[in-house]
């Protein structure tokens, strides 16, 4: 079982490498502009839940993005095994949509609206 600092460090490395692979190497028309917001890694390092955001897309666009990412799981794991050779085993990857970025944007819009109503 890995310690918390190591898990956090490895999760950040995974976030950076998956982001780079999606931006540079992934050639799937279903996957547009995607931001990897964070990675949650299991304590045994066997599974990584990767949270992605694609602001400005519709529900259908988000669904297609997740389908494209899920179809590229094998490619992404191979890429990670090359980019992170110190890993004994590349974790299983799961993609989930992270709506927190859109929620933050909506909150900022509401606050700006409230502020403009007050003036």
mmCIF file of N, CA and C in Angstrom:
data_model
loop_
_atom_site.group_PDB
_atom_site.id
_atom_site.type_symbol
_atom_site.label_atom_id
_atom_site.label_comp_id
_atom_site.label_asym_id
_atom_site.label_seq_id
_atom_site.Cartn_x
_atom_site.Cartn_y
_atom_site.Cartn_z
ATOM 1 N N UNK A 1 0.846 -1.176 0.000
ATOM 2 C CA UNK A 1 0.000 0.000 0.000
ATOM 3 C C UNK A 1 0.894 1.242 0.000
ATOM 4 N N UNK A 2 0.600 2.175 -0.864
ATOM 5 C CA UNK A 2 1.415 3.366 -1.024
ATOM 6 C C UNK A 2 1.010 4.437 -0.012
ATOM 7 N N UNK A 3 1.979 5.314 0.322
ATOM 8 C CA UNK A 3 1.641 6.398 1.236
ATOM 9 C C UNK A 3 0.942 7.524 0.475
ATOM 10 N N UNK A 4 0.303 8.409 1.206
ATOM 11 C CA UNK A 4 -0.535 9.463 0.627
ATOM 12 C C UNK A 4 0.269 10.390 -0.288
ATOM 13 N N UNK A 5 1.462 10.787 0.125
ATOM 14 C CA UNK A 5 2.272 11.691 -0.695
ATOM 15 C C UNK A 5 2.627 11.039 -2.026
ATOM 16 N N UNK A 6 2.973 9.765 -2.003
ATOM 17 C CA UNK A 6 3.311 9.070 -3.236
ATOM 18 C C UNK A 6 2.086 8.967 -4.148
ATOM 19 N N UNK A 7 0.934 8.673 -3.573
ATOM 20 C CA UNK A 7 -0.298 8.582 -4.358
ATOM 21 C C UNK A 7 -0.607 9.925 -5.009
ATOM 22 N N UNK A 8 -0.488 11.011 -4.241
ATOM 23 C CA UNK A 8 -0.749 12.345 -4.792
ATOM 24 C C UNK A 8 0.239 12.694 -5.899
ATOM 25 N N UNK A 9 1.497 12.375 -5.696
ATOM 26 C CA UNK A 9 2.528 12.655 -6.701
ATOM 27 C C UNK A 9 2.265 11.869 -7.987
ATOM 28 N N UNK A 10 1.934 10.608 -7.832
ATOM 29 C CA UNK A 10 1.660 9.765 -8.989
ATOM 30 C C UNK A 10 0.373 10.191 -9.698
ATOM 31 N N UNK A 11 -0.632 10.589 -8.943
ATOM 32 C CA UNK A 11 -1.877 11.072 -9.540
ATOM 33 C C UNK A 11 -1.612 12.315 -10.383
ATOM 34 N N UNK A 12 -0.757 13.206 -9.905
ATOM 35 C CA UNK A 12 -0.417 14.403 -10.663
ATOM 36 C C UNK A 12 0.368 14.042 -11.931
ATOM 37 N N UNK A 13 1.277 13.081 -11.834
ATOM 38 C CA UNK A 13 2.006 12.631 -13.021
ATOM 39 C C UNK A 13 1.043 12.029 -14.044
ATOM 40 N N UNK A 14 0.111 11.233 -13.573
ATOM 41 C CA UNK A 14 -0.893 10.648 -14.470
ATOM 42 C C UNK A 14 -1.730 11.738 -15.131
ATOM 43 N N UNK A 15 -2.136 12.748 -14.357
ATOM 44 C CA UNK A 15 -2.935 13.843 -14.907
ATOM 45 C C UNK A 15 -2.170 14.544 -16.029
ATOM 46 N N UNK A 16 -0.900 14.847 -15.783
ATOM 47 C CA UNK A 16 -0.089 15.536 -16.788
ATOM 48 C C UNK A 16 0.103 14.682 -18.039
ATOM 49 N N UNK A 17 0.412 13.407 -17.862
ATOM 50 C CA UNK A 17 0.676 12.536 -19.008
ATOM 51 C C UNK A 17 -0.581 12.242 -19.821
ATOM 52 N N UNK A 18 -1.700 12.023 -19.133
ATOM 53 C CA UNK A 18 -2.949 11.770 -19.853
ATOM 54 C C UNK A 18 -3.366 13.033 -20.598
ATOM 55 N N UNK A 19 -3.203 14.196 -19.973
ATOM 56 C CA UNK A 19 -3.520 15.459 -20.651
ATOM 57 C C UNK A 19 -2.688 15.614 -21.914
ATOM 58 N N UNK A 20 -1.400 15.347 -21.809
ATOM 59 C CA UNK A 20 -0.509 15.483 -22.970
ATOM 60 C C UNK A 20 -0.886 14.491 -24.065
ATOM 61 N N UNK A 21 -1.205 13.263 -23.684
ATOM 62 C CA UNK A 21 -1.562 12.248 -24.674
ATOM 63 C C UNK A 21 -2.861 12.601 -25.382
ATOM 64 N N UNK A 22 -3.835 13.101 -24.645
ATOM 65 C CA UNK A 22 -5.111 13.481 -25.253
ATOM 66 C C UNK A 22 -4.900 14.662 -26.199
ATOM 67 N N UNK A 23 -4.133 15.644 -25.758
ATOM 68 C CA UNK A 23 -3.931 16.848 -26.564
ATOM 69 C C UNK A 23 -3.064 16.594 -27.792
ATOM 70 N N UNK A 24 -2.070 15.740 -27.653
ATOM 71 C CA UNK A 24 -1.120 15.602 -28.746
ATOM 72 C C UNK A 24 -1.227 14.357 -29.586
ATOM 73 N N UNK A 25 -1.590 13.243 -29.003
ATOM 74 C CA UNK A 25 -1.504 11.972 -29.706
ATOM 75 C C UNK A 25 -2.840 11.334 -30.047
ATOM 76 N N UNK A 26 -3.882 11.737 -29.369
ATOM 77 C CA UNK A 26 -5.181 11.100 -29.567
ATOM 78 C C UNK A 26 -5.863 11.700 -30.795
ATOM 79 N N UNK A 27 -6.187 10.840 -31.734
ATOM 80 C CA UNK A 27 -6.788 11.298 -32.984
ATOM 81 C C UNK A 27 -8.176 10.685 -33.134
ATOM 82 N N UNK A 28 -9.103 11.180 -32.330
ATOM 83 C CA UNK A 28 -10.486 10.712 -32.371
ATOM 84 C C UNK A 28 -11.379 11.931 -32.519
ATOM 85 N N UNK A 29 -12.159 12.002 -33.577
ATOM 86 C CA UNK A 29 -12.986 13.196 -33.792
ATOM 87 C C UNK A 29 -14.036 13.430 -32.700
ATOM 88 N N UNK A 30 -14.349 12.404 -31.929
ATOM 89 C CA UNK A 30 -15.322 12.582 -30.848
ATOM 90 C C UNK A 30 -14.735 13.349 -29.676
ATOM 91 N N UNK A 31 -13.408 13.346 -29.577
ATOM 92 C CA UNK A 31 -12.736 14.003 -28.458
ATOM 93 C C UNK A 31 -12.251 15.368 -28.919
ATOM 94 N N UNK A 32 -12.934 16.396 -28.456
ATOM 95 C CA UNK A 32 -12.551 17.761 -28.806
ATOM 96 C C UNK A 32 -11.557 18.297 -27.798
ATOM 97 N N UNK A 33 -11.788 19.518 -27.374
ATOM 98 C CA UNK A 33 -10.928 20.133 -26.370
ATOM 99 C C UNK A 33 -11.343 19.595 -25.007
ATOM 100 N N UNK A 34 -10.406 18.919 -24.373
ATOM 101 C CA UNK A 34 -10.677 18.270 -23.095
ATOM 102 C C UNK A 34 -9.625 18.709 -22.083
ATOM 103 N N UNK A 35 -10.078 19.013 -20.888
ATOM 104 C CA UNK A 35 -9.181 19.324 -19.786
ATOM 105 C C UNK A 35 -9.278 18.211 -18.755
ATOM 106 N N UNK A 36 -8.138 17.661 -18.373
ATOM 107 C CA UNK A 36 -8.120 16.679 -17.288
ATOM 108 C C UNK A 36 -8.031 17.492 -15.999
ATOM 109 N N UNK A 37 -9.122 17.506 -15.232
ATOM 110 C CA UNK A 37 -9.178 18.357 -14.047
ATOM 111 C C UNK A 37 -8.459 17.740 -12.852
ATOM 112 N N UNK A 38 -8.629 16.459 -12.655
ATOM 113 C CA UNK A 38 -7.871 15.781 -11.598
ATOM 114 C C UNK A 38 -7.968 14.267 -11.766
ATOM 115 N N UNK A 39 -7.107 13.589 -11.028
ATOM 116 C CA UNK A 39 -7.054 12.126 -11.060
ATOM 117 C C UNK A 39 -7.150 11.629 -9.633
ATOM 118 N N UNK A 40 -8.019 10.675 -9.407
ATOM 119 C CA UNK A 40 -8.127 10.033 -8.101
ATOM 120 C C UNK A 40 -7.592 8.613 -8.257
ATOM 121 N N UNK A 41 -6.552 8.314 -7.520
ATOM 122 C CA UNK A 41 -5.845 7.046 -7.620
ATOM 123 C C UNK A 41 -6.164 6.186 -6.407
ATOM 124 N N UNK A 42 -6.440 4.914 -6.636
ATOM 125 C CA UNK A 42 -6.737 4.010 -5.516
ATOM 126 C C UNK A 42 -5.477 3.788 -4.681
ATOM 127 N N UNK A 43 -5.658 3.381 -3.444
ATOM 128 C CA UNK A 43 -4.524 3.198 -2.533
ATOM 129 C C UNK A 43 -3.573 2.091 -2.981
ATOM 130 N N UNK A 44 -4.101 1.111 -3.707
ATOM 131 C CA UNK A 44 -3.223 0.042 -4.191
ATOM 132 C C UNK A 44 -2.615 0.372 -5.559
ATOM 133 N N UNK A 45 -2.899 1.591 -6.064
ATOM 134 C CA UNK A 45 -2.380 2.101 -7.341
ATOM 135 C C UNK A 45 -2.870 1.294 -8.538
ATOM 136 N N UNK A 46 -3.918 0.515 -8.354
ATOM 137 C CA UNK A 46 -4.405 -0.334 -9.429
ATOM 138 C C UNK A 46 -5.477 0.304 -10.299
ATOM 139 N N UNK A 47 -6.060 1.403 -9.831
ATOM 140 C CA UNK A 47 -7.138 2.035 -10.581
ATOM 141 C C UNK A 47 -7.038 3.550 -10.478
ATOM 142 N N UNK A 48 -7.203 4.214 -11.620
ATOM 143 C CA UNK A 48 -7.187 5.676 -11.658
ATOM 144 C C UNK A 48 -8.490 6.164 -12.268
ATOM 145 N N UNK A 49 -9.185 6.991 -11.524
ATOM 146 C CA UNK A 49 -10.407 7.625 -12.020
ATOM 147 C C UNK A 49 -9.984 9.012 -12.510
ATOM 148 N N UNK A 50 -10.177 9.251 -13.804
ATOM 149 C CA UNK A 50 -9.712 10.482 -14.431
ATOM 150 C C UNK A 50 -10.922 11.364 -14.722
ATOM 151 N N UNK A 51 -10.915 12.543 -14.134
ATOM 152 C CA UNK A 51 -12.015 13.483 -14.293
ATOM 153 C C UNK A 51 -11.669 14.471 -15.392
ATOM 154 N N UNK A 52 -12.568 14.605 -16.357
ATOM 155 C CA UNK A 52 -12.337 15.483 -17.496
ATOM 156 C C UNK A 52 -13.465 16.499 -17.603
ATOM 157 N N UNK A 53 -13.132 17.622 -18.220
ATOM 158 C CA UNK A 53 -14.106 18.666 -18.456
ATOM 159 C C UNK A 53 -13.959 19.141 -19.888
ATOM 160 N N UNK A 54 -15.066 19.519 -20.468
ATOM 161 C CA UNK A 54 -15.085 20.052 -21.820
ATOM 162 C C UNK A 54 -16.120 21.160 -21.861
ATOM 163 N N UNK A 55 -15.778 22.328 -21.287
ATOM 164 C CA UNK A 55 -16.749 23.416 -21.178
ATOM 165 C C UNK A 55 -17.298 23.840 -22.531
ATOM 166 N N UNK A 56 -18.557 24.209 -22.514
ATOM 167 C CA UNK A 56 -19.191 24.699 -23.720
ATOM 168 C C UNK A 56 -19.779 23.618 -24.605
ATOM 169 N N UNK A 57 -19.670 22.365 -24.197
ATOM 170 C CA UNK A 57 -20.238 21.297 -25.007
ATOM 171 C C UNK A 57 -21.625 20.926 -24.485
ATOM 172 N N UNK A 58 -22.394 20.327 -25.332
ATOM 173 C CA UNK A 58 -23.733 19.876 -24.973
ATOM 174 C C UNK A 58 -23.634 18.533 -24.258
ATOM 175 N N UNK A 59 -24.757 18.071 -23.756
ATOM 176 C CA UNK A 59 -24.785 16.751 -23.126
ATOM 177 C C UNK A 59 -24.357 15.674 -24.125
ATOM 178 N N UNK A 60 -24.802 15.805 -25.365
ATOM 179 C CA UNK A 60 -24.419 14.846 -26.402
ATOM 180 C C UNK A 60 -22.924 14.916 -26.671
ATOM 181 N N UNK A 61 -22.374 16.118 -26.695
ATOM 182 C CA UNK A 61 -20.930 16.283 -26.897
ATOM 183 C C UNK A 61 -20.127 15.655 -25.773
ATOM 184 N N UNK A 62 -20.601 15.798 -24.553
ATOM 185 C CA UNK A 62 -19.923 15.184 -23.397
ATOM 186 C C UNK A 62 -19.967 13.665 -23.506
ATOM 187 N N UNK A 63 -21.128 13.148 -23.898
ATOM 188 C CA UNK A 63 -21.266 11.698 -24.037
ATOM 189 C C UNK A 63 -20.302 11.186 -25.098
ATOM 190 N N UNK A 64 -20.224 11.871 -26.227
ATOM 191 C CA UNK A 64 -19.315 11.450 -27.288
ATOM 192 C C UNK A 64 -17.860 11.553 -26.857
ATOM 193 N N UNK A 65 -17.537 12.597 -26.112
ATOM 194 C CA UNK A 65 -16.170 12.744 -25.606
ATOM 195 C C UNK A 65 -15.800 11.562 -24.728
ATOM 196 N N UNK A 66 -16.697 11.194 -23.802
ATOM 197 C CA UNK A 66 -16.427 10.057 -22.921
ATOM 198 C C UNK A 66 -16.321 8.760 -23.719
ATOM 199 N N UNK A 67 -17.163 8.596 -24.736
ATOM 200 C CA UNK A 67 -17.070 7.401 -25.583
ATOM 201 C C UNK A 67 -15.720 7.347 -26.291
ATOM 202 N N UNK A 68 -15.278 8.490 -26.823
ATOM 203 C CA UNK A 68 -13.986 8.544 -27.502
ATOM 204 C C UNK A 68 -12.842 8.232 -26.559
ATOM 205 N N UNK A 69 -12.893 8.781 -25.361
ATOM 206 C CA UNK A 69 -11.832 8.511 -24.380
ATOM 207 C C UNK A 69 -11.845 7.050 -23.955
ATOM 208 N N UNK A 70 -13.031 6.499 -23.747
ATOM 209 C CA UNK A 70 -13.120 5.088 -23.351
ATOM 210 C C UNK A 70 -12.648 4.157 -24.461
ATOM 211 N N UNK A 71 -12.853 4.544 -25.709
ATOM 212 C CA UNK A 71 -12.373 3.697 -26.807
ATOM 213 C C UNK A 71 -10.853 3.770 -26.948
ATOM 214 N N UNK A 72 -10.246 4.799 -26.368
ATOM 215 C CA UNK A 72 -8.792 4.966 -26.454
ATOM 216 C C UNK A 72 -8.068 4.474 -25.202
ATOM 217 N N UNK A 73 -8.754 3.736 -24.329
ATOM 218 C CA UNK A 73 -8.130 3.299 -23.070
ATOM 219 C C UNK A 73 -6.846 2.503 -23.294
ATOM 220 N N UNK A 74 -6.861 1.567 -24.215
ATOM 221 C CA UNK A 74 -5.671 0.754 -24.477
ATOM 222 C C UNK A 74 -4.514 1.604 -24.947
ATOM 223 N N UNK A 75 -4.780 2.516 -25.889
ATOM 224 C CA UNK A 75 -3.750 3.418 -26.385
ATOM 225 C C UNK A 75 -3.177 4.263 -25.247
ATOM 226 N N UNK A 76 -4.058 4.820 -24.413
ATOM 227 C CA UNK A 76 -3.604 5.683 -23.328
ATOM 228 C C UNK A 76 -2.781 4.913 -22.297
ATOM 229 N N UNK A 77 -3.173 3.695 -21.986
ATOM 230 C CA UNK A 77 -2.396 2.888 -21.030
ATOM 231 C C UNK A 77 -1.024 2.550 -21.593
ATOM 232 N N UNK A 78 -0.962 2.210 -22.897
ATOM 233 C CA UNK A 78 0.347 1.953 -23.516
ATOM 234 C C UNK A 78 1.220 3.201 -23.479
ATOM 235 N N UNK A 79 0.605 4.347 -23.761
ATOM 236 C CA UNK A 79 1.345 5.613 -23.731
ATOM 237 C C UNK A 79 1.875 5.874 -22.320
ATOM 238 N N UNK A 80 1.054 5.630 -21.314
ATOM 239 C CA UNK A 80 1.486 5.824 -19.930
ATOM 240 C C UNK A 80 2.624 4.878 -19.559
ATOM 241 N N UNK A 81 2.568 3.639 -20.049
ATOM 242 C CA UNK A 81 3.641 2.691 -19.725
ATOM 243 C C UNK A 81 4.965 3.153 -20.327
ATOM 244 N N UNK A 82 4.918 3.846 -21.472
ATOM 245 C CA UNK A 82 6.142 4.373 -22.074
ATOM 246 C C UNK A 82 6.599 5.649 -21.378
ATOM 247 N N UNK A 83 5.658 6.508 -21.013
ATOM 248 C CA UNK A 83 5.989 7.797 -20.421
ATOM 249 C C UNK A 83 6.356 7.702 -18.934
ATOM 250 N N UNK A 84 5.860 6.676 -18.269
ATOM 251 C CA UNK A 84 6.126 6.501 -16.834
ATOM 252 C C UNK A 84 6.725 5.114 -16.596
ATOM 253 N N UNK A 85 7.969 4.901 -17.054
ATOM 254 C CA UNK A 85 8.555 3.562 -16.966
ATOM 255 C C UNK A 85 8.816 3.087 -15.532
ATOM 256 N N UNK A 86 8.785 4.004 -14.562
ATOM 257 C CA UNK A 86 9.014 3.604 -13.178
ATOM 258 C C UNK A 86 7.818 2.867 -12.566
ATOM 259 N N UNK A 87 6.664 2.888 -13.249
ATOM 260 C CA UNK A 87 5.502 2.159 -12.747
ATOM 261 C C UNK A 87 5.642 0.673 -13.045
ATOM 262 N N UNK A 88 5.408 -0.137 -12.049
ATOM 263 C CA UNK A 88 5.416 -1.587 -12.279
ATOM 264 C C UNK A 88 4.227 -1.990 -13.134
ATOM 265 N N UNK A 89 3.100 -1.363 -12.847
ATOM 266 C CA UNK A 89 1.870 -1.669 -13.560
ATOM 267 C C UNK A 89 1.089 -0.384 -13.759
ATOM 268 N N UNK A 90 0.643 -0.146 -14.964
ATOM 269 C CA UNK A 90 -0.174 1.032 -15.249
ATOM 270 C C UNK A 90 -1.576 0.763 -14.717
ATOM 271 N N UNK A 91 -2.131 1.705 -13.966
ATOM 272 C CA UNK A 91 -3.470 1.464 -13.403
ATOM 273 C C UNK A 91 -4.545 1.373 -14.482
ATOM 274 N N UNK A 92 -5.618 0.677 -14.144
ATOM 275 C CA UNK A 92 -6.801 0.666 -14.990
ATOM 276 C C UNK A 92 -7.362 2.085 -14.978
ATOM 277 N N UNK A 93 -7.817 2.565 -16.121
ATOM 278 C CA UNK A 93 -8.305 3.931 -16.228
ATOM 279 C C UNK A 93 -9.820 3.947 -16.388
ATOM 280 N N UNK A 94 -10.442 4.910 -15.732
ATOM 281 C CA UNK A 94 -11.868 5.163 -15.878
ATOM 282 C C UNK A 94 -12.043 6.666 -16.044
ATOM 283 N N UNK A 95 -12.791 7.061 -17.060
ATOM 284 C CA UNK A 95 -13.045 8.476 -17.288
ATOM 285 C C UNK A 95 -14.423 8.856 -16.769
ATOM 286 N N UNK A 96 -14.478 10.024 -16.123
ATOM 287 C CA UNK A 96 -15.746 10.570 -15.662
ATOM 288 C C UNK A 96 -15.777 12.049 -15.987
ATOM 289 N N UNK A 97 -16.969 12.528 -16.296
ATOM 290 C CA UNK A 97 -17.111 13.938 -16.602
ATOM 291 C C UNK A 97 -17.155 14.740 -15.310
ATOM 292 N N UNK A 98 -16.413 15.834 -15.266
ATOM 293 C CA UNK A 98 -16.345 16.704 -14.094
ATOM 294 C C UNK A 98 -17.091 18.002 -14.411
ATOM 295 N N UNK A 99 -18.236 18.173 -13.828
ATOM 296 C CA UNK A 99 -19.063 19.356 -14.083
ATOM 297 C C UNK A 99 -18.688 20.527 -13.190
ATOM 298 N N UNK A 100 -17.692 20.382 -12.340
ATOM 299 C CA UNK A 100 -17.364 21.444 -11.386
ATOM 300 C C UNK A 100 -16.921 22.722 -12.087
ATOM 301 N N UNK A 101 -16.208 22.606 -13.205
ATOM 302 C CA UNK A 101 -15.762 23.801 -13.925
ATOM 303 C C UNK A 101 -16.970 24.576 -14.440
ATOM 304 N N UNK A 102 -17.923 23.877 -15.030
ATOM 305 C CA UNK A 102 -19.131 24.542 -15.520
ATOM 306 C C UNK A 102 -19.944 25.130 -14.373
ATOM 307 N N UNK A 103 -19.969 24.433 -13.244
ATOM 308 C CA UNK A 103 -20.679 24.957 -12.077
ATOM 309 C C UNK A 103 -20.020 26.244 -11.586
ATOM 310 N N UNK A 104 -18.692 26.282 -11.568
ATOM 311 C CA UNK A 104 -17.980 27.488 -11.148
ATOM 312 C C UNK A 104 -18.281 28.654 -12.086
ATOM 313 N N UNK A 105 -18.298 28.386 -13.386
ATOM 314 C CA UNK A 105 -18.597 29.438 -14.359
ATOM 315 C C UNK A 105 -20.007 29.973 -14.129
ATOM 316 N N UNK A 106 -20.944 29.080 -13.907
ATOM 317 C CA UNK A 106 -22.337 29.484 -13.667
ATOM 318 C C UNK A 106 -22.455 30.311 -12.394
ATOM 319 N N UNK A 107 -21.751 29.931 -11.337
ATOM 320 C CA UNK A 107 -21.776 30.699 -10.087
ATOM 321 C C UNK A 107 -21.211 32.091 -10.308
ATOM 322 N N UNK A 108 -20.101 32.181 -11.047
ATOM 323 C CA UNK A 108 -19.517 33.485 -11.340
ATOM 324 C C UNK A 108 -20.480 34.350 -12.146
ATOM 325 N N UNK A 109 -21.187 33.759 -13.103
ATOM 326 C CA UNK A 109 -22.177 34.511 -13.882
ATOM 327 C C UNK A 109 -23.290 35.030 -12.975
ATOM 328 N N UNK A 110 -23.768 34.186 -12.071
ATOM 329 C CA UNK A 110 -24.831 34.601 -11.160
ATOM 330 C C UNK A 110 -24.365 35.715 -10.227
ATOM 331 N N UNK A 111 -23.137 35.594 -9.729
ATOM 332 C CA UNK A 111 -22.607 36.635 -8.845
ATOM 333 C C UNK A 111 -22.438 37.954 -9.609
ATOM 334 N N UNK A 112 -21.981 37.875 -10.843
ATOM 335 C CA UNK A 112 -21.837 39.092 -11.638
ATOM 336 C C UNK A 112 -23.202 39.714 -11.901
ATOM 337 N N UNK A 113 -24.203 38.870 -12.131
ATOM 338 C CA UNK A 113 -25.556 39.361 -12.357
ATOM 339 C C UNK A 113 -26.100 40.057 -11.106
ATOM 340 N N UNK A 114 -25.868 39.465 -9.960
ATOM 341 C CA UNK A 114 -26.298 40.063 -8.697
ATOM 342 C C UNK A 114 -25.590 41.402 -8.482
ATOM 343 N N UNK A 115 -24.293 41.418 -8.769
ATOM 344 C CA UNK A 115 -23.514 42.640 -8.580
ATOM 345 C C UNK A 115 -24.004 43.743 -9.517
ATOM 346 N N UNK A 116 -24.329 43.401 -10.757
ATOM 347 C CA UNK A 116 -24.793 44.417 -11.714
ATOM 348 C C UNK A 116 -26.190 44.916 -11.334
ATOM 349 N N UNK A 117 -27.011 44.069 -10.706
ATOM 350 C CA UNK A 117 -28.337 44.501 -10.256
ATOM 351 C C UNK A 117 -28.247 45.475 -9.087
ATOM 352 N N UNK A 118 -27.208 45.333 -8.264
ATOM 353 C CA UNK A 118 -27.037 46.185 -7.096
ATOM 354 C C UNK A 118 -26.560 47.577 -7.478
ATOM 355 N N UNK A 119 -25.903 47.712 -8.593
ATOM 356 C CA UNK A 119 -25.361 49.036 -8.981
ATOM 357 C C UNK A 119 -26.302 49.832 -9.812
#
